[in-house]
Amino acid sequence: MTAVRPGPTAARSTGRRARRAAAPAAAAWTVLAWLVGLLFFLPVLWMVLTGFKREVDAASNPPTWVFTPVLDGYRQVFDRDITPYLLNSLMASLLSTLLVLLLATPAAYALSIRPVAKWRDVLFFFISTKMLPAVAALLPIYLLVKEFGLLDNIWSMIVLYTAMNLPLAVWMMRSFLLEVPPALIEAAAVDGASVLLTIRRILLPIVAPGLAATALICFIFSWNEFFFAVNLTATRAGTSPIFLVGFITSEGLFLARLCAAATLVSLPVVLAGWIAQKQLVRGLSMGAVK
């Protein structure tokens, strides 16, 4: 007995009914996603709004919802000369991120495309360095930095940020390089391309979104790092998080000025994420869909 297959018209009708039935669920998930996003964004919005308040309004309890915006907080932030702190953060974050990419890319190549002996042990060693609490490593790092005369020196922070972000970058870059088709590498080898030429002309263009995602994450981690900066720097090499601490004094917490400064400090990271958002999404989704 031959089964009767539905015709094209019946199939299209069934598809339309299925889409109509799924539409309310999709709309509900969309609304839920927006609500969760707004919930996470609310503290950031409150920080930005507080930066435009007077100190008396910022410290009021219950909070002041209706207020006249003022720029007093931003004026006082610039009067305290925030520029050197921002430049120190920018220099430390950019140079350490560049060093991380220069070191992590060949290391990831050796652990993915051309695996070295005992590559699993190497990967575990890299990630095991992230398991040690930062406070446990502070004393030996402080003694080493002091011995080399690098206290309150921006280069000591660059080296530390490079070492801090390198394990994560190696793991990320390895996952991106594993997505490169082996046939491309074999074809380049047949054509006589060297390892450096293969990495530069074939691998890097393919994994460029992953490279951008790795760079952005390393930049954010370096920009926001506070623990080592507060213990190893002072006035000459202080970074932007150190500048924010200056608003917590024995006279009290200057909340409006602190929020204004935090907004200014957050802008470079927000702009970097906005500029590289397409590469970030593509990089973090590489390998997610086969």
PDB file of C-alpha atoms in Angstrom, residues 45-259:
ATOM      1  CA  LEU A  45      22.875  53.728  33.695  1.00  0.00           C
ATOM      2  CA  TRP A  46      22.636  54.649  37.378  1.00  0.00           C
ATOM      3  CA  MET A  47      26.402  55.301  37.469  1.00  0.00           C
ATOM      4  CA  VAL A  48      26.194  57.604  34.439  1.00  0.00           C
ATOM      5  CA  LEU A  49      23.210  59.510  35.872  1.00  0.00           C
ATOM      6  CA  THR A  50      24.847  59.882  39.286  1.00  0.00           C
ATOM      7  CA  GLY A  51      27.859  61.508  37.640  1.00  0.00           C
ATOM      8  CA  PHE A  52      25.586  64.410  36.626  1.00  0.00           C
ATOM      9  CA  LYS A  53      24.208  64.934  40.147  1.00  0.00           C
ATOM     10  CA  ARG A  54      25.349  67.214  42.928  1.00  0.00           C
ATOM     11  CA  GLU A  55      27.011  65.462  45.832  1.00  0.00           C
ATOM     12  CA  VAL A  56      24.021  66.122  48.091  1.00  0.00           C
ATOM     13  CA  ASP A  57      21.673  64.514  45.555  1.00  0.00           C
ATOM     14  CA  ALA A  58      24.010  61.574  44.908  1.00  0.00           C
ATOM     15  CA  ALA A  59      24.214  60.753  48.634  1.00  0.00           C
ATOM     16  CA  SER A  60      20.514  61.245  49.409  1.00  0.00           C
ATOM     17  CA  ASN A  61      18.472  58.406  50.881  1.00  0.00           C
ATOM     18  CA  PRO A  62      16.014  57.611  49.385  1.00  0.00           C
ATOM     19  CA  PRO A  63      17.673  58.237  45.999  1.00  0.00           C
ATOM     20  CA  THR A  64      16.898  61.408  44.091  1.00  0.00           C
ATOM     21  CA  TRP A  65      15.145  60.449  40.865  1.00  0.00           C
ATOM     22  CA  VAL A  66      14.392  63.940  39.530  1.00  0.00           C
ATOM     23  CA  PHE A  67      17.358  66.335  39.515  1.00  0.00           C
ATOM     24  CA  THR A  68      18.959  69.125  37.520  1.00  0.00           C
ATOM     25  CA  PRO A  69      22.021  67.788  35.671  1.00  0.00           C
ATOM     26  CA  VAL A  70      25.309  69.518  36.504  1.00  0.00           C
ATOM     27  CA  LEU A  71      28.893  69.048  35.339  1.00  0.00           C
ATOM     28  CA  ASP A  72      30.528  69.715  38.708  1.00  0.00           C
ATOM     29  CA  GLY A  73      31.645  66.100  39.083  1.00  0.00           C
ATOM     30  CA  TYR A  74      33.385  66.050  35.695  1.00  0.00           C
ATOM     31  CA  ARG A  75      35.053  69.413  36.334  1.00  0.00           C
ATOM     32  CA  GLN A  76      36.481  68.170  39.616  1.00  0.00           C
ATOM     33  CA  VAL A  77      37.686  64.960  37.935  1.00  0.00           C
ATOM     34  CA  PHE A  78      39.635  66.929  35.326  1.00  0.00           C
ATOM     35  CA  ASP A  79      40.900  69.308  38.010  1.00  0.00           C
ATOM     36  CA  ARG A  80      42.531  66.292  39.671  1.00  0.00           C
ATOM     37  CA  ASP A  81      44.297  65.543  36.343  1.00  0.00           C
ATOM     38  CA  ILE A  82      42.972  62.164  35.237  1.00  0.00           C
ATOM     39  CA  THR A  83      44.956  62.249  31.965  1.00  0.00           C
ATOM     40  CA  PRO A  84      48.230  60.629  33.224  1.00  0.00           C
ATOM     41  CA  TYR A  85      46.292  57.733  34.742  1.00  0.00           C
ATOM     42  CA  LEU A  86      44.384  57.147  31.507  1.00  0.00           C
ATOM     43  CA  LEU A  87      47.604  57.266  29.490  1.00  0.00           C
ATOM     44  CA  ASN A  88      49.261  54.773  31.838  1.00  0.00           C
ATOM     45  CA  SER A  89      46.312  52.403  31.495  1.00  0.00           C
ATOM     46  CA  LEU A  90      46.280  52.828  27.732  1.00  0.00           C
ATOM     47  CA  MET A  91      50.005  52.154  27.414  1.00  0.00           C
ATOM     48  CA  ALA A  92      49.973  49.138  29.728  1.00  0.00           C
ATOM     49  CA  SER A  93      46.854  47.629  28.136  1.00  0.00           C
ATOM     50  CA  LEU A  94      47.875  48.141  24.503  1.00  0.00           C
ATOM     51  CA  LEU A  95      51.486  46.985  24.838  1.00  0.00           C
ATOM     52  CA  SER A  96      50.621  43.977  26.989  1.00  0.00           C
ATOM     53  CA  THR A  97      47.853  42.957  24.564  1.00  0.00           C
ATOM     54  CA  LEU A  98      50.268  43.242  21.628  1.00  0.00           C
ATOM     55  CA  LEU A  99      52.856  41.121  23.446  1.00  0.00           C
ATOM     56  CA  VAL A 100      50.209  38.540  24.354  1.00  0.00           C
ATOM     57  CA  LEU A 101      49.138  38.166  20.721  1.00  0.00           C
ATOM     58  CA  LEU A 102      52.741  37.908  19.493  1.00  0.00           C
ATOM     59  CA  LEU A 103      53.463  35.145  22.011  1.00  0.00           C
ATOM     60  CA  ALA A 104      50.116  33.339  22.048  1.00  0.00           C
ATOM     61  CA  THR A 105      49.695  32.896  18.289  1.00  0.00           C
ATOM     62  CA  PRO A 106      52.818  30.764  17.648  1.00  0.00           C
ATOM     63  CA  ALA A 107      52.251  28.912  20.926  1.00  0.00           C
ATOM     64  CA  ALA A 108      48.673  28.088  19.886  1.00  0.00           C
ATOM     65  CA  TYR A 109      49.959  26.994  16.462  1.00  0.00           C
ATOM     66  CA  ALA A 110      52.369  24.586  18.141  1.00  0.00           C
ATOM     67  CA  LEU A 111      49.537  23.214  20.280  1.00  0.00           C
ATOM     68  CA  SER A 112      46.945  22.810  17.516  1.00  0.00           C
ATOM     69  CA  ILE A 113      48.157  22.692  13.913  1.00  0.00           C
ATOM     70  CA  ARG A 114      51.496  21.040  14.689  1.00  0.00           C
ATOM     71  CA  PRO A 115      51.059  19.588  18.198  1.00  0.00           C
ATOM     72  CA  VAL A 116      54.265  19.311  20.209  1.00  0.00           C
ATOM     73  CA  ALA A 117      55.019  16.321  22.417  1.00  0.00           C
ATOM     74  CA  LYS A 118      52.858  16.155  25.564  1.00  0.00           C
ATOM     75  CA  TRP A 119      50.753  19.070  24.381  1.00  0.00           C
ATOM     76  CA  ARG A 120      48.016  18.231  26.900  1.00  0.00           C
ATOM     77  CA  ASP A 121      50.500  18.704  29.754  1.00  0.00           C
ATOM     78  CA  VAL A 122      51.553  22.031  28.257  1.00  0.00           C
ATOM     79  CA  LEU A 123      47.950  23.219  28.049  1.00  0.00           C
ATOM     80  CA  PHE A 124      47.281  22.164  31.619  1.00  0.00           C
ATOM     81  CA  PHE A 125      50.410  23.997  32.773  1.00  0.00           C
ATOM     82  CA  PHE A 126      49.221  27.169  31.063  1.00  0.00           C
ATOM     83  CA  ILE A 127      45.782  27.076  32.632  1.00  0.00           C
ATOM     84  CA  SER A 128      47.115  25.987  36.041  1.00  0.00           C
ATOM     85  CA  THR A 129      48.850  29.356  36.381  1.00  0.00           C
ATOM     86  CA  LYS A 130      45.383  30.940  36.554  1.00  0.00           C
ATOM     87  CA  MET A 131      44.398  28.752  39.509  1.00  0.00           C
ATOM     88  CA  LEU A 132      46.775  30.483  41.954  1.00  0.00           C
ATOM     89  CA  PRO A 133      45.057  33.329  43.840  1.00  0.00           C
ATOM     90  CA  ALA A 134      46.599  36.689  43.020  1.00  0.00           C
ATOM     91  CA  VAL A 135      47.114  37.492  46.695  1.00  0.00           C
ATOM     92  CA  ALA A 136      49.273  34.381  47.090  1.00  0.00           C
ATOM     93  CA  ALA A 137      51.586  35.549  44.305  1.00  0.00           C
ATOM     94  CA  LEU A 138      51.767  39.158  45.475  1.00  0.00           C
ATOM     95  CA  LEU A 139      54.667  38.868  47.930  1.00  0.00           C
ATOM     96  CA  PRO A 140      57.162  37.108  45.618  1.00  0.00           C
ATOM     97  CA  ILE A 141      56.178  39.382  42.737  1.00  0.00           C
ATOM     98  CA  TYR A 142      56.592  42.447  44.945  1.00  0.00           C
ATOM     99  CA  LEU A 143      60.049  41.309  46.074  1.00  0.00           C
ATOM    100  CA  LEU A 144      61.144  40.620  42.492  1.00  0.00           C
ATOM    101  CA  VAL A 145      59.866  43.959  41.229  1.00  0.00           C
ATOM    102  CA  LYS A 146      61.572  45.751  44.109  1.00  0.00           C
ATOM    103  CA  GLU A 147      64.836  43.879  43.484  1.00  0.00           C
ATOM    104  CA  PHE A 148      64.871  45.000  39.854  1.00  0.00           C
ATOM    105  CA  GLY A 149      63.988  48.577  40.801  1.00  0.00           C
ATOM    106  CA  LEU A 150      60.688  48.531  38.933  1.00  0.00           C
ATOM    107  CA  LEU A 151      58.303  49.651  41.661  1.00  0.00           C
ATOM    108  CA  ASP A 152      55.975  52.369  40.402  1.00  0.00           C
ATOM    109  CA  ASN A 153      57.126  51.630  36.842  1.00  0.00           C
ATOM    110  CA  ILE A 154      54.735  51.099  33.955  1.00  0.00           C
ATOM    111  CA  TRP A 155      56.964  48.402  32.400  1.00  0.00           C
ATOM    112  CA  SER A 156      56.520  46.129  35.401  1.00  0.00           C
ATOM    113  CA  MET A 157      52.756  46.358  34.885  1.00  0.00           C
ATOM    114  CA  ILE A 158      53.144  45.546  31.171  1.00  0.00           C
ATOM    115  CA  VAL A 159      55.112  42.394  32.004  1.00  0.00           C
ATOM    116  CA  LEU A 160      52.586  41.370  34.668  1.00  0.00           C
ATOM    117  CA  TYR A 161      49.585  41.945  32.429  1.00  0.00           C
ATOM    118  CA  THR A 162      51.251  39.961  29.655  1.00  0.00           C
ATOM    119  CA  ALA A 163      51.881  37.026  31.988  1.00  0.00           C
ATOM    120  CA  MET A 164      48.363  37.315  33.407  1.00  0.00           C
ATOM    121  CA  ASN A 165      46.582  37.187  30.033  1.00  0.00           C
ATOM    122  CA  LEU A 166      48.898  34.835  28.118  1.00  0.00           C
ATOM    123  CA  PRO A 167      47.383  31.500  29.321  1.00  0.00           C
ATOM    124  CA  LEU A 168      43.857  32.591  28.430  1.00  0.00           C
ATOM    125  CA  ALA A 169      44.996  33.869  25.028  1.00  0.00           C
ATOM    126  CA  VAL A 170      46.785  30.595  24.222  1.00  0.00           C
ATOM    127  CA  TRP A 171      43.662  28.575  24.989  1.00  0.00           C
ATOM    128  CA  MET A 172      41.440  30.899  22.977  1.00  0.00           C
ATOM    129  CA  MET A 173      43.746  31.065  19.967  1.00  0.00           C
ATOM    130  CA  ARG A 174      44.166  27.282  20.005  1.00  0.00           C
ATOM    131  CA  SER A 175      40.395  26.791  19.821  1.00  0.00           C
ATOM    132  CA  PHE A 176      40.229  29.189  16.865  1.00  0.00           C
ATOM    133  CA  LEU A 177      43.155  27.563  15.020  1.00  0.00           C
ATOM    134  CA  LEU A 178      41.580  24.125  15.402  1.00  0.00           C
ATOM    135  CA  GLU A 179      38.774  25.354  13.133  1.00  0.00           C
ATOM    136  CA  VAL A 180      41.160  25.932  10.207  1.00  0.00           C
ATOM    137  CA  PRO A 181      40.788  23.160   7.585  1.00  0.00           C
ATOM    138  CA  PRO A 182      43.957  21.001   7.569  1.00  0.00           C
ATOM    139  CA  ALA A 183      43.797  20.901   3.752  1.00  0.00           C
ATOM    140  CA  LEU A 184      44.809  24.558   3.625  1.00  0.00           C
ATOM    141  CA  ILE A 185      47.907  23.930   5.714  1.00  0.00           C
ATOM    142  CA  GLU A 186      48.834  20.898   3.617  1.00  0.00           C
ATOM    143  CA  ALA A 187      48.369  22.843   0.376  1.00  0.00           C
ATOM    144  CA  ALA A 188      50.623  25.624   1.648  1.00  0.00           C
ATOM    145  CA  ALA A 189      53.272  23.073   2.624  1.00  0.00           C
ATOM    146  CA  VAL A 190      53.085  21.469  -0.832  1.00  0.00           C
ATOM    147  CA  ASP A 191      53.587  24.913  -2.396  1.00  0.00           C
ATOM    148  CA  GLY A 192      56.723  25.373  -0.295  1.00  0.00           C
ATOM    149  CA  ALA A 193      55.422  27.990   2.136  1.00  0.00           C
ATOM    150  CA  SER A 194      57.379  28.334   5.355  1.00  0.00           C
ATOM    151  CA  VAL A 195      55.748  28.176   8.774  1.00  0.00           C
ATOM    152  CA  LEU A 196      55.898  31.960   9.235  1.00  0.00           C
ATOM    153  CA  LEU A 197      54.472  32.549   5.762  1.00  0.00           C
ATOM    154  CA  THR A 198      51.679  30.055   6.427  1.00  0.00           C
ATOM    155  CA  ILE A 199      50.776  31.767   9.687  1.00  0.00           C
ATOM    156  CA  ARG A 200      50.918  35.265   8.187  1.00  0.00           C
ATOM    157  CA  ARG A 201      49.219  34.682   4.816  1.00  0.00           C
ATOM    158  CA  ILE A 202      46.779  31.832   5.551  1.00  0.00           C
ATOM    159  CA  LEU A 203      46.047  31.346   9.237  1.00  0.00           C
ATOM    160  CA  LEU A 204      45.833  34.935  10.483  1.00  0.00           C
ATOM    161  CA  PRO A 205      43.303  36.104   7.836  1.00  0.00           C
ATOM    162  CA  ILE A 206      41.090  33.114   8.635  1.00  0.00           C
ATOM    163  CA  VAL A 207      41.219  33.506  12.425  1.00  0.00           C
ATOM    164  CA  ALA A 208      41.171  37.329  12.355  1.00  0.00           C
ATOM    165  CA  PRO A 209      37.793  37.476  14.201  1.00  0.00           C
ATOM    166  CA  GLY A 210      39.175  35.172  16.898  1.00  0.00           C
ATOM    167  CA  LEU A 211      42.311  37.296  17.088  1.00  0.00           C
ATOM    168  CA  ALA A 212      40.190  40.417  17.550  1.00  0.00           C
ATOM    169  CA  ALA A 213      38.103  38.732  20.267  1.00  0.00           C
ATOM    170  CA  THR A 214      41.238  37.603  22.110  1.00  0.00           C
ATOM    171  CA  ALA A 215      42.788  41.057  21.849  1.00  0.00           C
ATOM    172  CA  LEU A 216      39.651  42.767  23.148  1.00  0.00           C
ATOM    173  CA  ILE A 217      39.308  40.439  26.137  1.00  0.00           C
ATOM    174  CA  CYS A 218      42.991  40.846  27.050  1.00  0.00           C
ATOM    175  CA  PHE A 219      42.662  44.630  26.702  1.00  0.00           C
ATOM    176  CA  ILE A 220      39.619  44.701  29.002  1.00  0.00           C
ATOM    177  CA  PHE A 221      41.296  42.522  31.633  1.00  0.00           C
ATOM    178  CA  SER A 222      44.413  44.720  31.587  1.00  0.00           C
ATOM    179  CA  TRP A 223      42.434  47.953  31.678  1.00  0.00           C
ATOM    180  CA  ASN A 224      40.344  46.843  34.667  1.00  0.00           C
ATOM    181  CA  GLU A 225      43.144  45.210  36.685  1.00  0.00           C
ATOM    182  CA  PHE A 226      43.379  46.730  40.157  1.00  0.00           C
ATOM    183  CA  PHE A 227      45.027  44.368  42.633  1.00  0.00           C
ATOM    184  CA  PHE A 228      48.612  44.440  41.321  1.00  0.00           C
ATOM    185  CA  ALA A 229      48.351  48.087  40.282  1.00  0.00           C
ATOM    186  CA  VAL A 230      47.379  49.261  43.756  1.00  0.00           C
ATOM    187  CA  ASN A 231      50.250  47.333  45.353  1.00  0.00           C
ATOM    188  CA  LEU A 232      53.025  47.980  42.818  1.00  0.00           C
ATOM    189  CA  THR A 233      52.351  51.526  41.616  1.00  0.00           C
ATOM    190  CA  ALA A 234      51.941  54.942  43.188  1.00  0.00           C
ATOM    191  CA  THR A 235      51.992  58.292  41.412  1.00  0.00           C
ATOM    192  CA  ARG A 236      54.150  57.815  38.309  1.00  0.00           C
ATOM    193  CA  ALA A 237      52.679  54.544  37.003  1.00  0.00           C
ATOM    194  CA  GLY A 238      49.220  54.633  38.575  1.00  0.00           C
ATOM    195  CA  THR A 239      46.487  53.344  36.279  1.00  0.00           C
ATOM    196  CA  SER A 240      42.885  54.492  35.973  1.00  0.00           C
ATOM    197  CA  PRO A 241      41.492  52.124  38.666  1.00  0.00           C
ATOM    198  CA  ILE A 242      43.995  53.683  41.086  1.00  0.00           C
ATOM    199  CA  PHE A 243      42.627  57.111  40.223  1.00  0.00           C
ATOM    200  CA  LEU A 244      39.116  55.982  41.191  1.00  0.00           C
ATOM    201  CA  VAL A 245      40.251  54.938  44.660  1.00  0.00           C
ATOM    202  CA  GLY A 246      41.313  58.526  45.337  1.00  0.00           C
ATOM    203  CA  PHE A 247      37.681  59.548  45.731  1.00  0.00           C
ATOM    204  CA  ILE A 248      37.296  57.294  48.788  1.00  0.00           C
ATOM    205  CA  THR A 249      38.864  59.438  51.509  1.00  0.00           C
ATOM    206  CA  SER A 250      38.711  59.907  55.255  1.00  0.00           C
ATOM    207  CA  GLU A 251      36.405  62.868  54.606  1.00  0.00           C
ATOM    208  CA  GLY A 252      33.832  60.557  53.080  1.00  0.00           C
ATOM    209  CA  LEU A 253      32.807  59.053  49.751  1.00  0.00           C
ATOM    210  CA  PHE A 254      32.420  61.602  46.963  1.00  0.00           C
ATOM    211  CA  LEU A 255      29.874  59.565  45.049  1.00  0.00           C
ATOM    212  CA  ALA A 256      29.059  61.991  42.227  1.00  0.00           C
ATOM    213  CA  ARG A 257      32.746  62.578  41.445  1.00  0.00           C
ATOM    214  CA  LEU A 258      33.461  58.862  41.680  1.00  0.00           C
ATOM    215  CA  CYS A 259      30.671  58.017  39.216  1.00  0.00           C
TER     216      CYS A 259
END
